[in-house]
mmCIF file of C-alpha atoms in Angstrom:
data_model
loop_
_atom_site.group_PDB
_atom_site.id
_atom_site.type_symbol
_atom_site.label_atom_id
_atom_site.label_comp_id
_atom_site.label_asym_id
_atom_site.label_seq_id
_atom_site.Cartn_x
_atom_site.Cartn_y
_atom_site.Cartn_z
ATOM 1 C CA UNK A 6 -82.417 58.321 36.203
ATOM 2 C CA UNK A 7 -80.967 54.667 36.233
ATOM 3 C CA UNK A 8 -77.705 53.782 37.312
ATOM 4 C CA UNK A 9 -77.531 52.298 33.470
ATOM 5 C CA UNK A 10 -73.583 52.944 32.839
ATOM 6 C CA UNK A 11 -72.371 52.482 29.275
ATOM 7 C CA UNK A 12 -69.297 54.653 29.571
ATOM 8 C CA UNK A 13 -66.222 53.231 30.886
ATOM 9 C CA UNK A 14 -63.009 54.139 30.551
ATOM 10 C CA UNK A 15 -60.099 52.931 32.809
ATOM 11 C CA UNK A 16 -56.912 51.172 32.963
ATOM 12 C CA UNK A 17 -56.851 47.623 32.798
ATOM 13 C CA UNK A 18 -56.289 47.368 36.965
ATOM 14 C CA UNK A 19 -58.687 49.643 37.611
ATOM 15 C CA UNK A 20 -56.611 51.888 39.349
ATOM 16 C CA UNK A 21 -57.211 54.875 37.002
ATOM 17 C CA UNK A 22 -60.751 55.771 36.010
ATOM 18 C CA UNK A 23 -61.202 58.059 33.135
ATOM 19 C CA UNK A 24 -64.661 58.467 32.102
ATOM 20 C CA UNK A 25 -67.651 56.742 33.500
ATOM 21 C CA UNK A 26 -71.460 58.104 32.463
ATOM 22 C CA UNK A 27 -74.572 57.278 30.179
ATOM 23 C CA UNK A 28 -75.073 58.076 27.136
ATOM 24 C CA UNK A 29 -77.780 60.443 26.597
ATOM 25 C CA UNK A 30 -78.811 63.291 23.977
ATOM 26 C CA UNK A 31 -78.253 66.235 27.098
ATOM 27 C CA UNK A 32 -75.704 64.847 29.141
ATOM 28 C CA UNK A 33 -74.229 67.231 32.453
ATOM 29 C CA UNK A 34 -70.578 66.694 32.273
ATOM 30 C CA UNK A 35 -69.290 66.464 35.655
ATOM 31 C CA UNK A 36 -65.375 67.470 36.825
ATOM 32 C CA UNK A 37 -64.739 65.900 40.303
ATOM 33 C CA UNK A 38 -61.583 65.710 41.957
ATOM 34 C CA UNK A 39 -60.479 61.786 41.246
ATOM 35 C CA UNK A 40 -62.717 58.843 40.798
ATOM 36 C CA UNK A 41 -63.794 57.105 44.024
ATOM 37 C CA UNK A 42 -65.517 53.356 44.324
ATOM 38 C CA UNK A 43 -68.391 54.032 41.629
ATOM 39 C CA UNK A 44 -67.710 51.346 38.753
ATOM 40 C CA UNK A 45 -69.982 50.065 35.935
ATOM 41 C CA UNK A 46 -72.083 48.143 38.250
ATOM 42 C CA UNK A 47 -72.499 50.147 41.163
ATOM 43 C CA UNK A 48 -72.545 54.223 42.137
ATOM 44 C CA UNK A 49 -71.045 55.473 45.225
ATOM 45 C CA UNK A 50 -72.194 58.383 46.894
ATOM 46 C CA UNK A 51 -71.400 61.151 45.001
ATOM 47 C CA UNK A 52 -72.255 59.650 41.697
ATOM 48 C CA UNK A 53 -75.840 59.418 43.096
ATOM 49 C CA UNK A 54 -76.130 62.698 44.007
ATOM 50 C CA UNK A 55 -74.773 63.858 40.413
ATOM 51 C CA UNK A 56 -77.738 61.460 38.836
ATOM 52 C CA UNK A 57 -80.135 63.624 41.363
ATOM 53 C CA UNK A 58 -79.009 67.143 40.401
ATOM 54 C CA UNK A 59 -78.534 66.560 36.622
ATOM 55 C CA UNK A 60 -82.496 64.578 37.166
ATOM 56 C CA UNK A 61 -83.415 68.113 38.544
ATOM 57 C CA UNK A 62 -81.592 70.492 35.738
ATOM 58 C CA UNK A 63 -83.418 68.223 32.994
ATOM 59 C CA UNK A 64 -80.632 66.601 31.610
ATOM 60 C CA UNK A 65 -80.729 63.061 30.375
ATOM 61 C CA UNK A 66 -77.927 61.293 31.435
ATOM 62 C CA UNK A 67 -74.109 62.365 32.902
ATOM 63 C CA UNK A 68 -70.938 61.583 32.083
ATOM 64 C CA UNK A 69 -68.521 61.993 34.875
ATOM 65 C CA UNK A 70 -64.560 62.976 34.563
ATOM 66 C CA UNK A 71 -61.655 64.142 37.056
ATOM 67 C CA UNK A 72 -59.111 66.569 37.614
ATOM 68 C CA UNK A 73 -57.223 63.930 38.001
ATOM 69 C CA UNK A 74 -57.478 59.768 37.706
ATOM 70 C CA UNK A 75 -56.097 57.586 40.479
ATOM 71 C CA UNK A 76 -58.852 55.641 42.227
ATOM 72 C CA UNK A 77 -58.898 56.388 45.659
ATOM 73 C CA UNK A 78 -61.833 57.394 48.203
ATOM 74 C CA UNK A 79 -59.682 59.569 50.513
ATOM 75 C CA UNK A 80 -57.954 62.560 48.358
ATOM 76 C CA UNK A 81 -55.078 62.461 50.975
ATOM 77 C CA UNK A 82 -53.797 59.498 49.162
ATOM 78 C CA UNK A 83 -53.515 60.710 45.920
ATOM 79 C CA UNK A 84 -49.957 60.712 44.667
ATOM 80 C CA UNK A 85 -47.951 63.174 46.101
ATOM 81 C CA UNK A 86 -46.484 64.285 42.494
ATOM 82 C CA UNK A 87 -47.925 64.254 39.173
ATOM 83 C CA UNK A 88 -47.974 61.362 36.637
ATOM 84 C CA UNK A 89 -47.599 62.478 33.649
ATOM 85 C CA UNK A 90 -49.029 60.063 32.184
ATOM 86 C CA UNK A 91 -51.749 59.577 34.201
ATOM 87 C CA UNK A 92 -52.520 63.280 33.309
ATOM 88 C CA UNK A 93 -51.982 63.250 29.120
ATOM 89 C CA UNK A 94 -54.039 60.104 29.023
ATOM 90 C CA UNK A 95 -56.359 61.853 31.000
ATOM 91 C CA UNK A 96 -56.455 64.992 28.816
ATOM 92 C CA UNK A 97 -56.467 62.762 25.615
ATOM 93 C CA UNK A 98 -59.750 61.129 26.832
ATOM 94 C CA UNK A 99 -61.804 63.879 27.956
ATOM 95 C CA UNK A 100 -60.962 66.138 24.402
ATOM 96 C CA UNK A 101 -61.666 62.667 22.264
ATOM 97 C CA UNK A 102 -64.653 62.283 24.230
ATOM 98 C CA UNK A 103 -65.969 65.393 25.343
ATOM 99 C CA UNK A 104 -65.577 67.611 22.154
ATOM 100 C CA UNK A 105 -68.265 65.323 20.533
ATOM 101 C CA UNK A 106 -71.114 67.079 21.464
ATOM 102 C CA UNK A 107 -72.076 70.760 20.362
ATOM 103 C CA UNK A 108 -73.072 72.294 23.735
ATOM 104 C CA UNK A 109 -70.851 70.921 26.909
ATOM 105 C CA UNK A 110 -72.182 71.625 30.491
ATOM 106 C CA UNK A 111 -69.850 71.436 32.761
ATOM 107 C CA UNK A 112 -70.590 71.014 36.956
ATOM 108 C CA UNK A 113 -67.254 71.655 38.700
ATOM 109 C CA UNK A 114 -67.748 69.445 41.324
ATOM 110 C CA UNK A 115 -63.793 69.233 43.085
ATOM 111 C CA UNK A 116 -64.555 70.561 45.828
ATOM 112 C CA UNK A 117 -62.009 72.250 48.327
ATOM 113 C CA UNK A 118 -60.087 69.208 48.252
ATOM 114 C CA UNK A 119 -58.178 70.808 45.008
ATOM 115 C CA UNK A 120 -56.108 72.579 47.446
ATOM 116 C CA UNK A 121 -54.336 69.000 48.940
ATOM 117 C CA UNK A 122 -52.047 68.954 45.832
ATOM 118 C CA UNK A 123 -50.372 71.586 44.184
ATOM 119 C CA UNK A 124 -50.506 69.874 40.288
ATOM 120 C CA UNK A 125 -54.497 69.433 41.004
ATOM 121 C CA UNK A 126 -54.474 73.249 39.925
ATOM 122 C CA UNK A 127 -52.029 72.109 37.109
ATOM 123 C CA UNK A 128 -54.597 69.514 36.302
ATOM 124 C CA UNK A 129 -57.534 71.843 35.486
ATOM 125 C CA UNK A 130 -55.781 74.725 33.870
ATOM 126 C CA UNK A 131 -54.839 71.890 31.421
ATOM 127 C CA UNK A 132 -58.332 70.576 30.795
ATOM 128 C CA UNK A 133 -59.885 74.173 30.450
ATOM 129 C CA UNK A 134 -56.918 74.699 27.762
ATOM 130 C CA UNK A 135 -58.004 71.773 25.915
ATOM 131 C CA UNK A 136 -61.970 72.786 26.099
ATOM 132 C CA UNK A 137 -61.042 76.655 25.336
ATOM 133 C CA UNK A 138 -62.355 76.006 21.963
ATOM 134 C CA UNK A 139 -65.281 74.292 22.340
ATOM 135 C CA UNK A 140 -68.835 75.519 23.512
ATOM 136 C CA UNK A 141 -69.027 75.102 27.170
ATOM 137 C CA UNK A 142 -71.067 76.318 30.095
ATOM 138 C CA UNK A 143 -69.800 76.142 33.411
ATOM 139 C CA UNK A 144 -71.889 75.261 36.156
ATOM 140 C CA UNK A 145 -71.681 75.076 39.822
ATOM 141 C CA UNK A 146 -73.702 74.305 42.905
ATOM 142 C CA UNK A 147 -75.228 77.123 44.481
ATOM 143 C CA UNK A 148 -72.372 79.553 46.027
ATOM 144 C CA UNK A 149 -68.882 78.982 46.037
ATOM 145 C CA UNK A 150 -67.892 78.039 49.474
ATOM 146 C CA UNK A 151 -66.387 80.051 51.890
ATOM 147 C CA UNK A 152 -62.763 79.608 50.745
ATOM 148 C CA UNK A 153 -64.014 80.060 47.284
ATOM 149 C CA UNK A 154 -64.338 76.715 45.189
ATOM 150 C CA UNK A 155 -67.053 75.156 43.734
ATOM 151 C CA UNK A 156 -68.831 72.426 46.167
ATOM 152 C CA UNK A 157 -68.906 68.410 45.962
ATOM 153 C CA UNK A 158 -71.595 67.222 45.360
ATOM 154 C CA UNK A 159 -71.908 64.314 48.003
ATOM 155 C CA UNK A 160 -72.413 67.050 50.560
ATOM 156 C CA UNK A 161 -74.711 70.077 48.891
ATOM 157 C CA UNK A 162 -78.507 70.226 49.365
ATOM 158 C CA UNK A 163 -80.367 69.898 45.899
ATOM 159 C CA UNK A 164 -82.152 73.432 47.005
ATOM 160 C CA UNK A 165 -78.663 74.939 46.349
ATOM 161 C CA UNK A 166 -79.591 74.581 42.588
ATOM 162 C CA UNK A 167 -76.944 74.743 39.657
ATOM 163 C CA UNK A 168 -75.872 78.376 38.698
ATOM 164 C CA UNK A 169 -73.323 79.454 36.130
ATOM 165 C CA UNK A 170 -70.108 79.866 36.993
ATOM 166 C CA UNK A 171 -66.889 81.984 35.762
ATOM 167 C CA UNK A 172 -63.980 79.762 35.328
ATOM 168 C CA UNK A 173 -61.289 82.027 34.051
ATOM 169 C CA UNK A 174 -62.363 83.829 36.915
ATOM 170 C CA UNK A 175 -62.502 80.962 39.282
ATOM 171 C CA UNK A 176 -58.833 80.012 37.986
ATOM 172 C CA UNK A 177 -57.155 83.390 38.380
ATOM 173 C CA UNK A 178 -58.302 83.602 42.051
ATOM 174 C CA UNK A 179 -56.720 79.809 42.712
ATOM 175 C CA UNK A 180 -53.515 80.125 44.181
#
């Protein structure tokens, strides 16, 4: 797969990054934690490696979205609270956007890193509310890891494969 982005969605600073992906007729939905350096012109790490797994699922394209989205590369710097509006725009895009197609597959790709803020969890709960009605899969990469969350991609081996995942029971086990 190119690195052929026509989906863009951010704030007019760039500080917030929304949606960012190509269009395709089997997109893998990713969920990271917050958007990193990867704009419309170049990937970054991570977005790579999604390109690579959702290459070797047979999917035609991704479209990548976050628990939450404040550009930053080092989660430690995310705000400390929520902002809410930060969060509803969020939520608006990914349900205008996301509900479009018939069958959503969804890669939780956060990572441990949900843990370093409390509304992160807040974050998620919301966006699985808003997708409740919709016909999703849940994926992961290979096993959770040891302190039970789904892994980033940037790290995991493509042998680790994408199996289906349990979010309701995923989100009842996050404390």
């Amino acid at each position: 797969m190119k690195y052929e982005i026509d989906i863009y969605k951010n704030n007019s600073e760039n500080t917030l990054r929304f949606l960012l992906g190509k269009k395709g007729k089997k997109p893998l939905f990713v969920i990271g934690l917050n958007p990193s350096t990867a704009d419309e012109s170049k990937p970054d790490t991570t977005t790579t490696k999604i390109m690579r797994f959702a290459d070797l699922n047979n999917y035609d394209s991704f479209i990548l979205l976050n628990l939450y989205p404040q550009r930053t590369r080092y989660p430690e710097k995310l705000d400390t609270s929520i902002n809410y509006e930060y969060h509803r725009k969020n939520l608006q895009i990914i349900s205008s956007d996301i509900q479009k197609y018939s069958e959503i597959n969804i890669l939780c790709a956060w990572g441990e890193d949900i843990m370093i803020r409390d509304y992160l969890k807040k974050c998620l709960r919301d966006i699985i509310e808003i997708l409740k009605n919709s016909n999703v899969n849940w994926w992961q990469i290979g096993d959770f890891t040891k302190s039970g969350h789904p892994r980033h991609p940037s790290r995991a081996a493509y042998k680790l494969g994408l199996k289906r995942t349990n979010i309701e029971n995923y989100i009842i086990n996050l404390k």
